[in-house]
Structure formats: structure tokens, C-alpha cells
PDB file of C-alpha atoms and ligand atoms in Angstrom:
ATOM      1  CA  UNK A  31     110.430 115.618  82.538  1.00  0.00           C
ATOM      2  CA  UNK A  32     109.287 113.540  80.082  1.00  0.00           C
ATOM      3  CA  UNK A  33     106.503 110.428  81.416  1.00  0.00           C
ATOM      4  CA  UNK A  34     107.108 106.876  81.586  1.00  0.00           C
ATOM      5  CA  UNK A  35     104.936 105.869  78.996  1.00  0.00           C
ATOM      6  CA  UNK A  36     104.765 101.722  77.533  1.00  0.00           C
ATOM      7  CA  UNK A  37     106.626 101.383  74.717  1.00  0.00           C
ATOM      8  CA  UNK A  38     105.175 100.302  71.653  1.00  0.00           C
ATOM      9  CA  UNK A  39     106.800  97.843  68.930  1.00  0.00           C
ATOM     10  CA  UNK A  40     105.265  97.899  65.768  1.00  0.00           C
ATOM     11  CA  UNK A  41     105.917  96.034  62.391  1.00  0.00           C
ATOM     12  CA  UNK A  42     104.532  97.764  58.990  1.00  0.00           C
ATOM     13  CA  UNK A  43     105.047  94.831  56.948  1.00  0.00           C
ATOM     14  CA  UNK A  44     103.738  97.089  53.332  1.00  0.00           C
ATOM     15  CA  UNK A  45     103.301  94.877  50.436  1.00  0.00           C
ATOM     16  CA  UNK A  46     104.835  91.731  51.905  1.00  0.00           C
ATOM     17  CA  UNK A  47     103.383  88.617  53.184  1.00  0.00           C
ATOM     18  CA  UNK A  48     101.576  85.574  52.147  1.00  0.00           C
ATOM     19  CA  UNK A  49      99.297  83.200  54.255  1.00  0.00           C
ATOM     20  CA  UNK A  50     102.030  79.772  54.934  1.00  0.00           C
ATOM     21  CA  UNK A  51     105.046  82.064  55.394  1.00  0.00           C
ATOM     22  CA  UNK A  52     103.238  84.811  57.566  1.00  0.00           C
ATOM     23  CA  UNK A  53     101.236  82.212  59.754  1.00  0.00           C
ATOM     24  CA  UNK A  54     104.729  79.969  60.533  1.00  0.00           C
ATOM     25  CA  UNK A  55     106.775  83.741  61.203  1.00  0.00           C
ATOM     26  CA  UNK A  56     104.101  85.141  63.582  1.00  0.00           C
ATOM     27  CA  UNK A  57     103.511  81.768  65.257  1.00  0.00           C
ATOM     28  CA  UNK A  58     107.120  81.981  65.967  1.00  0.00           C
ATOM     29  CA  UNK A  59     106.979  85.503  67.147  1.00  0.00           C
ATOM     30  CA  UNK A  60     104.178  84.698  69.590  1.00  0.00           C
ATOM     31  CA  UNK A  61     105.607  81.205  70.310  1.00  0.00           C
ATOM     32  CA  UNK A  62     109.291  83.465  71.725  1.00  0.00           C
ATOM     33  CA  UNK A  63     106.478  85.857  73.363  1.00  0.00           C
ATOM     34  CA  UNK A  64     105.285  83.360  75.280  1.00  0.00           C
ATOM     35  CA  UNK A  65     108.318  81.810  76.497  1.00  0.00           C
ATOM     36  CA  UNK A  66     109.573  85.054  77.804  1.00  0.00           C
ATOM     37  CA  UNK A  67     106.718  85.916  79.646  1.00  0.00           C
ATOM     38  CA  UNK A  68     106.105  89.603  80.541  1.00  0.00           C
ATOM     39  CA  UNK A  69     107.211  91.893  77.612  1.00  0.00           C
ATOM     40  CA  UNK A  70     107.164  95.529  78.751  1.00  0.00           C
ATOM     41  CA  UNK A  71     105.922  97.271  75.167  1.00  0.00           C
ATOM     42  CA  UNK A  72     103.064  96.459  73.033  1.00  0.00           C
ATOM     43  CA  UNK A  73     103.494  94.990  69.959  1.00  0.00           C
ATOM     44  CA  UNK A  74     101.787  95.228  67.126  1.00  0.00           C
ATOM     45  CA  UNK A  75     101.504  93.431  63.153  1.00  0.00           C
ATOM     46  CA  UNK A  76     100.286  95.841  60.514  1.00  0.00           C
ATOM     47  CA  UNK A  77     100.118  93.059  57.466  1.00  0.00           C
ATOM     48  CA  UNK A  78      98.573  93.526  54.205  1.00  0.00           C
ATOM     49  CA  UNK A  79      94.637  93.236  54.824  1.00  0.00           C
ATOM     50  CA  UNK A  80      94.055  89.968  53.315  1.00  0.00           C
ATOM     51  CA  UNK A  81      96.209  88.392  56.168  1.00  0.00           C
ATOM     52  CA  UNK A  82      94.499  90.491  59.334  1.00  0.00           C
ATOM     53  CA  UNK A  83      91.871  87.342  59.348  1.00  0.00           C
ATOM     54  CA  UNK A  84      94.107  84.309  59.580  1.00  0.00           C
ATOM     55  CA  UNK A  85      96.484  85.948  61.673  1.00  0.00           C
ATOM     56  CA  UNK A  86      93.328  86.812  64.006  1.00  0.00           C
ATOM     57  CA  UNK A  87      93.187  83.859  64.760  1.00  0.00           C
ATOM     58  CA  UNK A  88      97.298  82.980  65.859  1.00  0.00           C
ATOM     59  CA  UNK A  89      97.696  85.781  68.104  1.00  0.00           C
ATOM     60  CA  UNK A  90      94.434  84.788  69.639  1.00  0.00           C
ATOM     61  CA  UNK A  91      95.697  84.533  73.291  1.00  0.00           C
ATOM     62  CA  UNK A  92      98.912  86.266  72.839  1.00  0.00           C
ATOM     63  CA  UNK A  93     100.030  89.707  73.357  1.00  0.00           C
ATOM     64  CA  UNK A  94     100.500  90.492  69.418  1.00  0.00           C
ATOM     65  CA  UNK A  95      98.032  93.226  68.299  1.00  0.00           C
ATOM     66  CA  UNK A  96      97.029  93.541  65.006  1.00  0.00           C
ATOM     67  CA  UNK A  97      97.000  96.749  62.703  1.00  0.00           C
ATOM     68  CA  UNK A  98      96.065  98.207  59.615  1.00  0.00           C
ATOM     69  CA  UNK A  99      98.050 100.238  57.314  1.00  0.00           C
ATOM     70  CA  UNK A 100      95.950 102.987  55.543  1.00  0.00           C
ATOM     71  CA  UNK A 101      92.323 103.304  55.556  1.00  0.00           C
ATOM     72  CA  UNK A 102      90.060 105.970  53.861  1.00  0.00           C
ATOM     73  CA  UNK A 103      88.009 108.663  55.681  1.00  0.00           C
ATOM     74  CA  UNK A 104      84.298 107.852  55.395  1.00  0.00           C
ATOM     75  CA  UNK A 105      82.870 104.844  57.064  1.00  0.00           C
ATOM     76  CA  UNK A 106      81.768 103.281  54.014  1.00  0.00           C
ATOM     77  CA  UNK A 107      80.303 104.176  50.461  1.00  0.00           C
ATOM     78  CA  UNK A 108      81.213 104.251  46.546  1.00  0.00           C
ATOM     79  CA  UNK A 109      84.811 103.938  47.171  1.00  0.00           C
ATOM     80  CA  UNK A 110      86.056 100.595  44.998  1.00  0.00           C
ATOM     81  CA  UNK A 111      89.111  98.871  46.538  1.00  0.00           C
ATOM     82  CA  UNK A 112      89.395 101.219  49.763  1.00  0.00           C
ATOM     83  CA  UNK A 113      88.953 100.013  53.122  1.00  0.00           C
ATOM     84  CA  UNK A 114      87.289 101.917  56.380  1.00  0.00           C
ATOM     85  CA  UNK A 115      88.384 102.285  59.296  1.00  0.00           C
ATOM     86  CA  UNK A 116      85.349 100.391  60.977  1.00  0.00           C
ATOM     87  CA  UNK A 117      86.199  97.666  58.670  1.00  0.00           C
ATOM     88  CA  UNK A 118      89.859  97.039  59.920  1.00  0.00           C
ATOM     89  CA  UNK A 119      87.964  97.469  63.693  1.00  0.00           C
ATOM     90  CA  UNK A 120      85.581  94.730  62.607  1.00  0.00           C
ATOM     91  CA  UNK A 121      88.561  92.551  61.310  1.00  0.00           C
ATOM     92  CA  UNK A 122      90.199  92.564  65.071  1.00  0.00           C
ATOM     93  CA  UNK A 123      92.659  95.992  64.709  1.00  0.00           C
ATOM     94  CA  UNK A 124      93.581  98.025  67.420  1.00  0.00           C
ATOM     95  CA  UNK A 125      95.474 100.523  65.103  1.00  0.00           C
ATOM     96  CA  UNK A 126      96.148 101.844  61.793  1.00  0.00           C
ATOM     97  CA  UNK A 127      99.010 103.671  60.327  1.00  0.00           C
ATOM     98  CA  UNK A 128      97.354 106.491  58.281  1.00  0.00           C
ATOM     99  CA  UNK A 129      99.858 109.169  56.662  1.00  0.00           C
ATOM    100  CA  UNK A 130     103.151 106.751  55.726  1.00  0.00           C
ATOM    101  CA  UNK A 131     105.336 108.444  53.369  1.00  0.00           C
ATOM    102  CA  UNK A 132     104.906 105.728  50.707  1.00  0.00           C
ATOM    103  CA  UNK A 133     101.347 106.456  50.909  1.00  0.00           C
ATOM    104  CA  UNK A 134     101.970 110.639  50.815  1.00  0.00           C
ATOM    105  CA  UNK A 135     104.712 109.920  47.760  1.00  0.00           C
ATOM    106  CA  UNK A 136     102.588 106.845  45.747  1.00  0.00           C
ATOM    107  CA  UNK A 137      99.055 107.794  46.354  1.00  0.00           C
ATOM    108  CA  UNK A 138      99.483 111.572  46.022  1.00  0.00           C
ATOM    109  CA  UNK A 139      98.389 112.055  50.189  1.00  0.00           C
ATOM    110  CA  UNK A 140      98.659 115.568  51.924  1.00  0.00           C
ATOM    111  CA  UNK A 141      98.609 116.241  55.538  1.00  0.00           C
ATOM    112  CA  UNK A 142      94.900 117.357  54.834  1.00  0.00           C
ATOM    113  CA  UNK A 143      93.764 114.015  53.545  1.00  0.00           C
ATOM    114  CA  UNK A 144      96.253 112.378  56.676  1.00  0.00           C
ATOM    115  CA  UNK A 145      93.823 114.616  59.191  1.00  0.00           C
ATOM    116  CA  UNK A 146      90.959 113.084  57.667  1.00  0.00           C
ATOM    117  CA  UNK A 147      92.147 109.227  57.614  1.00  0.00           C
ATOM    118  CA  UNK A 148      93.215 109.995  61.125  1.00  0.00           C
ATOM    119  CA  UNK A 149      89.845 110.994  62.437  1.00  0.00           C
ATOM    120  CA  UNK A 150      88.467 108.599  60.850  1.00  0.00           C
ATOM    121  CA  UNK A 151      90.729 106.018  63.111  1.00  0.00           C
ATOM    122  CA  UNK A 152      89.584 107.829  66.252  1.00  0.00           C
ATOM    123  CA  UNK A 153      85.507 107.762  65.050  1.00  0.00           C
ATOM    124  CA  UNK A 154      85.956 104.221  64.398  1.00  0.00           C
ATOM    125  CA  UNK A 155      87.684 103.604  68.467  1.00  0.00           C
ATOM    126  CA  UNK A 156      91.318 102.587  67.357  1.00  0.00           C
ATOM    127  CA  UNK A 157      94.719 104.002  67.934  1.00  0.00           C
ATOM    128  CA  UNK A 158      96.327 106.033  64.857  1.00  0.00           C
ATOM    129  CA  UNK A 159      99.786 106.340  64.108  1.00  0.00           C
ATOM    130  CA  UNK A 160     100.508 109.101  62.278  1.00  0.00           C
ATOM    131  CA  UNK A 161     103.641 109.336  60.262  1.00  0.00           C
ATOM    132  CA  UNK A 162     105.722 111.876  59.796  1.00  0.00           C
ATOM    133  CA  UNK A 163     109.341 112.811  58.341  1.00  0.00           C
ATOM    134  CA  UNK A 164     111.343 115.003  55.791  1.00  0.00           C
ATOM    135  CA  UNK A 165     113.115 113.884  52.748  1.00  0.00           C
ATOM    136  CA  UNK A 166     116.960 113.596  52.231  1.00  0.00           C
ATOM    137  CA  UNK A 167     116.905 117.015  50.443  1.00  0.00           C
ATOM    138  CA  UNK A 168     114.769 118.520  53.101  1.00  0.00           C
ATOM    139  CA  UNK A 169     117.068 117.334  55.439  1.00  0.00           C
ATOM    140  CA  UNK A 170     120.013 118.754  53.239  1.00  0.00           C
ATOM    141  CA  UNK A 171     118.532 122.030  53.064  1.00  0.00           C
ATOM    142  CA  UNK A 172     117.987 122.459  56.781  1.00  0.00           C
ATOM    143  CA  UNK A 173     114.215 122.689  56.364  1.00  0.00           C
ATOM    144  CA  UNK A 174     113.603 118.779  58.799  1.00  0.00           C
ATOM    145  CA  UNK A 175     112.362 121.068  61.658  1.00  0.00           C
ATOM    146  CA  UNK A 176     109.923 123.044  59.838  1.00  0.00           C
ATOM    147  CA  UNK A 177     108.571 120.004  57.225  1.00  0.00           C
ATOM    148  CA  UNK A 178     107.582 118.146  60.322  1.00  0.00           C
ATOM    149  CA  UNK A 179     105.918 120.843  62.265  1.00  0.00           C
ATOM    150  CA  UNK A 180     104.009 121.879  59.495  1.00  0.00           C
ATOM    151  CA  UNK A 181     103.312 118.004  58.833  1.00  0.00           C
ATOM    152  CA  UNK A 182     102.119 117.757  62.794  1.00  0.00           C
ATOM    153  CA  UNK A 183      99.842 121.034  62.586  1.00  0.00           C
ATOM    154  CA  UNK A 184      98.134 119.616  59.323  1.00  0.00           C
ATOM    155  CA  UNK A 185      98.034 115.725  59.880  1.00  0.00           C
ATOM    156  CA  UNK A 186      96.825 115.687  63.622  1.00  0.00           C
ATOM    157  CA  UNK A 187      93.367 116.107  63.967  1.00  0.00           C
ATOM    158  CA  UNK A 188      91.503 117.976  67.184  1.00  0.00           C
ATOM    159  CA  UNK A 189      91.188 115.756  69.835  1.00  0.00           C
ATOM    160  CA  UNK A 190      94.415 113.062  69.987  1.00  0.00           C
ATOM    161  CA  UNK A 191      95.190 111.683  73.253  1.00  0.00           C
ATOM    162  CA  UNK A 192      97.470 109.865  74.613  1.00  0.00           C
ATOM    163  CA  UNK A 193      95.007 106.615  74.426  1.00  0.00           C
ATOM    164  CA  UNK A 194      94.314 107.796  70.756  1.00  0.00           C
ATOM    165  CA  UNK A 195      97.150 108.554  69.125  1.00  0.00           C
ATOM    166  CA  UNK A 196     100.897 107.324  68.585  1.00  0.00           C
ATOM    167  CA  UNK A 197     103.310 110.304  66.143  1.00  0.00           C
ATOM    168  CA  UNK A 198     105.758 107.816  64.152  1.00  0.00           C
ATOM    169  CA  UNK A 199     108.806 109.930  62.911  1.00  0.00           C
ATOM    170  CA  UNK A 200     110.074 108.224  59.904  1.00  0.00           C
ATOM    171  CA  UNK A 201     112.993 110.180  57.769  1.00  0.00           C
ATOM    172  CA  UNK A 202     111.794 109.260  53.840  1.00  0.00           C
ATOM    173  CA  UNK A 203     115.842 109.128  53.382  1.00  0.00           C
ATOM    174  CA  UNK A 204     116.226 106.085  55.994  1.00  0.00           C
ATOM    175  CA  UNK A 205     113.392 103.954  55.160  1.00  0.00           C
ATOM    176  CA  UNK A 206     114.687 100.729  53.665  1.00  0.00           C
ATOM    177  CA  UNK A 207     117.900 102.098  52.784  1.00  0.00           C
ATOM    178  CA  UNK A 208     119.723 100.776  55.786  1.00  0.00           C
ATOM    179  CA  UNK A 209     120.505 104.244  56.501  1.00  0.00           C
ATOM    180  CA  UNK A 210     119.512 106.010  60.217  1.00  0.00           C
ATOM    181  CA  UNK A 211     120.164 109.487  61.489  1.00  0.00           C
ATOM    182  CA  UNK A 212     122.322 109.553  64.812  1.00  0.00           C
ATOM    183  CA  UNK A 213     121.286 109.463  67.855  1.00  0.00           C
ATOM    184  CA  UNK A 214     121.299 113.409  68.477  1.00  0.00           C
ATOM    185  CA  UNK A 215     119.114 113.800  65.408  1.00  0.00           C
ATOM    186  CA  UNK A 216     116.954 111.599  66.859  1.00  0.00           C
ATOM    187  CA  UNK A 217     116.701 112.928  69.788  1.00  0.00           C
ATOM    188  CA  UNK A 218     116.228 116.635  68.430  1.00  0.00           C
ATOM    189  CA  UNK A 219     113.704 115.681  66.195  1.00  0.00           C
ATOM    190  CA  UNK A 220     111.866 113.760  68.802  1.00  0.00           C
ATOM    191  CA  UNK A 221     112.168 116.694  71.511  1.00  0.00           C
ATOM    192  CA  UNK A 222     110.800 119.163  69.003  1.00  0.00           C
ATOM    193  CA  UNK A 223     107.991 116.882  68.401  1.00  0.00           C
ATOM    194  CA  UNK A 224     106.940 116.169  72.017  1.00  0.00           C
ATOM    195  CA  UNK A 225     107.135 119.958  72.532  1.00  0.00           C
ATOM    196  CA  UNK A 226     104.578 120.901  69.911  1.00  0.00           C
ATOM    197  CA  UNK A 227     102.204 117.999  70.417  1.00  0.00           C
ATOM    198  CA  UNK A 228     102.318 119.481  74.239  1.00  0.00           C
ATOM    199  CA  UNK A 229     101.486 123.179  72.931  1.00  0.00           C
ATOM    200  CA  UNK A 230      98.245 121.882  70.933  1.00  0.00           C
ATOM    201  CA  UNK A 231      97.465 118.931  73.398  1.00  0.00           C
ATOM    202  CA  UNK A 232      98.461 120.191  76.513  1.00  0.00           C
ATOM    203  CA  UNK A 233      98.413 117.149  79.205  1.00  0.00           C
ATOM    204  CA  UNK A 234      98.103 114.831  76.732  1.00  0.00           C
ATOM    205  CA  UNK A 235     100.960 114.921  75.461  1.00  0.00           C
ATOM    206  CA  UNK A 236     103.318 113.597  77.587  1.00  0.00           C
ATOM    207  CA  UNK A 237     102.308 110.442  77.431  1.00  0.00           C
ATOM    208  CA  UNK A 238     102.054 110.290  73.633  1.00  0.00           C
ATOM    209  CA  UNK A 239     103.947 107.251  72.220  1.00  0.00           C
ATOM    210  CA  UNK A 240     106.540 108.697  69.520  1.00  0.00           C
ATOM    211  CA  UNK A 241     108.008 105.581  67.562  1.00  0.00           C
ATOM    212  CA  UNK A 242     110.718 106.283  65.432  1.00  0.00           C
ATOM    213  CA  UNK A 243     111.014 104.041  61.934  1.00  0.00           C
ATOM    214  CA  UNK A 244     113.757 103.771  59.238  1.00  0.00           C
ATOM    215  CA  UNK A 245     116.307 100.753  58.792  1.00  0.00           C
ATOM    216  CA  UNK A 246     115.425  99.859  62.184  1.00  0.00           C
ATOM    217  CA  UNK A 247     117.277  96.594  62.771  1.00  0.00           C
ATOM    218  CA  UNK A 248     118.528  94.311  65.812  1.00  0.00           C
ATOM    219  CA  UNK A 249     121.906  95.868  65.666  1.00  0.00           C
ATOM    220  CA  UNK A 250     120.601  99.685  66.055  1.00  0.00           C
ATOM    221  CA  UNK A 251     117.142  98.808  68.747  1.00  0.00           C
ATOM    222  CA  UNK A 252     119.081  99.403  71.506  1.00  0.00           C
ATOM    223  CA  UNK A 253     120.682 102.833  70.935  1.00  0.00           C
ATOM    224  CA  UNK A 254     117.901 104.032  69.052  1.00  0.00           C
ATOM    225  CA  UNK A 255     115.229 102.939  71.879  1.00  0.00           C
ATOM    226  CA  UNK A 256     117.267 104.570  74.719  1.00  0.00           C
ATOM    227  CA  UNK A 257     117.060 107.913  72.910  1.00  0.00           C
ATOM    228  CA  UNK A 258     115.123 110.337  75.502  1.00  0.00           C
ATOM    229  CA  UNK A 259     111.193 110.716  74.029  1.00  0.00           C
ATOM    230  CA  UNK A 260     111.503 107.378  71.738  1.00  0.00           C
ATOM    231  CA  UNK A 261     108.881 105.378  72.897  1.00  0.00           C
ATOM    232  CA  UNK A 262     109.412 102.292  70.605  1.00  0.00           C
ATOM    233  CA  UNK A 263     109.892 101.608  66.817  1.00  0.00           C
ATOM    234  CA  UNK A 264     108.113 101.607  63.359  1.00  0.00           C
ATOM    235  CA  UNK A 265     110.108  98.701  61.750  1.00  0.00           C
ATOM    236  CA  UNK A 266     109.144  97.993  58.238  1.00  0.00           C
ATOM    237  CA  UNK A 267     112.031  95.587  56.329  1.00  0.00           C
ATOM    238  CA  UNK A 268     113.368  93.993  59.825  1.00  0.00           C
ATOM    239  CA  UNK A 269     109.301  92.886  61.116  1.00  0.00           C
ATOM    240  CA  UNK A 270     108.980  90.293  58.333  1.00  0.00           C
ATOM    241  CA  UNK A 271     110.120  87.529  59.999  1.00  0.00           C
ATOM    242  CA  UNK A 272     109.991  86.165  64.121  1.00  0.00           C
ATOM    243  CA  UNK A 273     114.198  85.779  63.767  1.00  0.00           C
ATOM    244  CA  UNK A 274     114.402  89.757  62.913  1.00  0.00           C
ATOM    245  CA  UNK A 275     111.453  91.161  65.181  1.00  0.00           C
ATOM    246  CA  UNK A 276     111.927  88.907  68.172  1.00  0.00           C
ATOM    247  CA  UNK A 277     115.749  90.684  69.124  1.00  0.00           C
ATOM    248  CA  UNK A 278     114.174  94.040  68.758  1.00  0.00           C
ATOM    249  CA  UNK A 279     110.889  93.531  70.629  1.00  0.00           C
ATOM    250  CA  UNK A 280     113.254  91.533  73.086  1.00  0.00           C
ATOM    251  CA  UNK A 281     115.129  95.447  73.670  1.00  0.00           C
ATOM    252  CA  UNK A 282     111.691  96.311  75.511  1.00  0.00           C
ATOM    253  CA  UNK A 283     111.596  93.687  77.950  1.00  0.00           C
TER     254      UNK A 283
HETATM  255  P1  13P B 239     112.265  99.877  57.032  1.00  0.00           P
HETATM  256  O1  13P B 239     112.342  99.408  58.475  1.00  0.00           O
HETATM  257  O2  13P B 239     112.213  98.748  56.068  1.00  0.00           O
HETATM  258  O3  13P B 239     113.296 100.909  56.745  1.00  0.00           O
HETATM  259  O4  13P B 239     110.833 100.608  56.882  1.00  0.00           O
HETATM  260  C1  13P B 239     110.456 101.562  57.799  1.00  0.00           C
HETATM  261  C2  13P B 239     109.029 101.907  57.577  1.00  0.00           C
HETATM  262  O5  13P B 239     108.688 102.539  56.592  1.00  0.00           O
HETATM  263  C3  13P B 239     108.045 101.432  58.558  1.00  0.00           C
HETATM  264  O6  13P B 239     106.812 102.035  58.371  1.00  0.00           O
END
């Protein structure tokens, strides 16, 4: 039986986002918060870096966390334009996405150099989410099962708990495309991964947050969040503004 673990809601906003428009979108978002009280997930803002400061200070007081979305393994050092993971700490994260397929497919990134980022997160106190997913001709070739197991055993350092560590399963094929799998898919792919984080991480497993992400919108939250071992969304496209993030978040409460 799977646990009752808190949802978590989480926007990856990439490459988007300056200061006017993402100040008056997450005031909104917290503003809606607010009003509605109790929300029964976490959510969380990954913006680009230069925004984690004056957003600090908006969700000051509410319940939005704020993440990062790469960082590199060593604490500091020669390493011009990268960014530790005890820097995003010191700039008010909780989390930080290490492992996204734009950054495996643009930046050259292996599961190796994922397991590095990744420990990184946990030596610097935060929460990673690690992401995970096959390509369209993966998929087509029957191979989904096997890319993201061997994805899991390389990306996921020793060590992930349930306090540590969120697995985001995002299909390359579905992000930004509009496209989703169906529900079964989901809910295979999401069943296979809960049962090999609980052969390597025994207890801890079952109360790992797995967020699924890809063309996650308002009109597919609801189905896609019911799914047995979903435990809340990656939402890149649809987190952007308070008017497309507040109906999903709103599917947790
Ligand atoms: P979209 O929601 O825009 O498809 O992006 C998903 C994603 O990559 C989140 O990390």
C-alpha cells in the first residue's frame, strides 16, 4: 500500500521571467494562497536565479517555497558562471532540480554528473528533485522501462530519503509539446519507479514524493494527480503565470 505522503506542486519556470512581470504573477499566486487558506501540497517556484532574491522577499510569509534549477557539484571554486548548491541555500531555496532533460540534452549531462549535482543538494541541506524520463523513440522502441531504471540506478546518489529527495518523471516527448501519456502509462511508469526506489531505499521509499511533469495544464491536474504513486506535478509552460498555476495547485487542496 502505497503512504499518504503531501503532495508537492512545483513550477520550473527555465529561461522565463523578468523582475515586474514575475513579482505581479507570484504576488498573485500567493495573494489566491492566502485567500484559500490551508493548501494540502507544497508548492514551490524554481525561477531563473537572478529572480530567487526579489521573489524572497514576496513569498516572505506565504507558503510558496523557492527553488533552484541546476547547480554544480563542488561547493565553490574556479567554475565561471556556475552556481553551488550552498549558494541557492544562502539565497532562501529549499530545493533544486538537478538532472532536467534540457540540462542532460543542452549541457551534455549524464546520470553520473546528475549523482554528483544531487549530492551536492543533500551536502548543502536541501531537497533534490531528480528528473527522469525516456525520449519519444525510446518510448517507440519499448525501451521507457529500462531508460529510467538505468537513469534511477545512476542519478540517485546513496543516502536519499524521503525528507531528501523528490524523483520527477518527465517523458522528453511531452515536455512543452502539449502532449501527455495516459493515465495507465503514468501509472506504470510511476509503479515501476516506487518499486525500485523501495529495493535500494528500503523504508524510505514509500514516502518519496514522485511528481510527474510534461504539458501539465489545468485541464489534465486532476486526472493526472489522482493517478496511484503521483504525488504532485513538475509544471514547466503552465507555472508562468498565478491564472495558470493557481487551478492546478487549487487540485491539491
Ligand atoms: P511543460 O510543463 O512546459 O511541458 O514543461 C515541463 C517541464 O519540463 C518541467 O520541468
Amino acid at each position: 500500500m502505497a503512504a499518504k505522503v503531501r503532495p508537492l506542486i512545483a513550477g520550473n519556470w527555465k529561461m522565463n521571467g523578468l523582475k515586474s512581470s514575475a513579482l505581479r504573477e507570484v504576488k498573485k499566486l500567493a495573494g489566491r494562497m492566502h485567500k484559500a487558506g490551508r493548501t494540502g501540497c507544497d508548492v514551490l517556484l524554481c525561477p531563473p536565479v537572478p529572480l530567487l532574491a526579489p521573489l524572497r522577499v514576496v513569498v516572505k510569509g506565504s507558503r510558496i517555497a523557492l527553488g533552484g534549477q541546476d547547480c554544480h557539484a563542488a561547493a565553490n571554486g574556479a567554475h565561471t558562471g556556475d552556481i553551488s548548491a550552498e549558494m541557492l541555500a544562502d539565497a532562501g531555496c529549499g530545493y533544486v532540480i538537478v538532472g532536467h532533460s534540457e540540462r542532460r540534452a543542452d549541457h551534455g549531462e549524464s546520470s553520473r554528473d546528475v549523482r554528483a549535482k544531487a549530492k551536492a543538494v543533500h551536502r548543502a541541506g536541501l531537497r533534490a528533485i531528480i528528473c527522469v524520463g525516456e525520449t519519444g523513440a525510446e518510448r517507440k522502441r519499448g525501451q521507457t522501462l529500462g531508460v529510467i531504471g538505468k537513469q534511477l540506478t545512476d542519478s540517485l546518489p546513496k543516502g536519499c530519503t524521503a525528507e531528501n529527495t523528490v524523483v520527477a518523471y518527465e517523458p522528453v516527448w511531452a515536455i512543452g509539446t502539449g502532449l501527455t501519456p495516459t493515465v495507465d502509462d503514468v501509472a506504470q511508469v510511476h509503479a515501476f519507479i516506487r518499486a525500485r526506489l523501495q529495493r535500494r531505499f528500503r523504508e524510505h521509499a514509500q514516502g518519496m514524493r514522485l511528481l510527474y511533469g510534461g504539458s501539465v495544464k489545468a485541464s489534465n491536474a486532476v486526472e493526472l494527480m489522482a493517478v496511484a504513486n503521483v504525488n504532485g506535478a513538475l509544471v514547466g509552460g503552465a507555472s508562468l503565470t498565478a491564472g495558470d498555476f493557481w487551478p492546478i495547485v487549487k487540485t491539491c487542496i
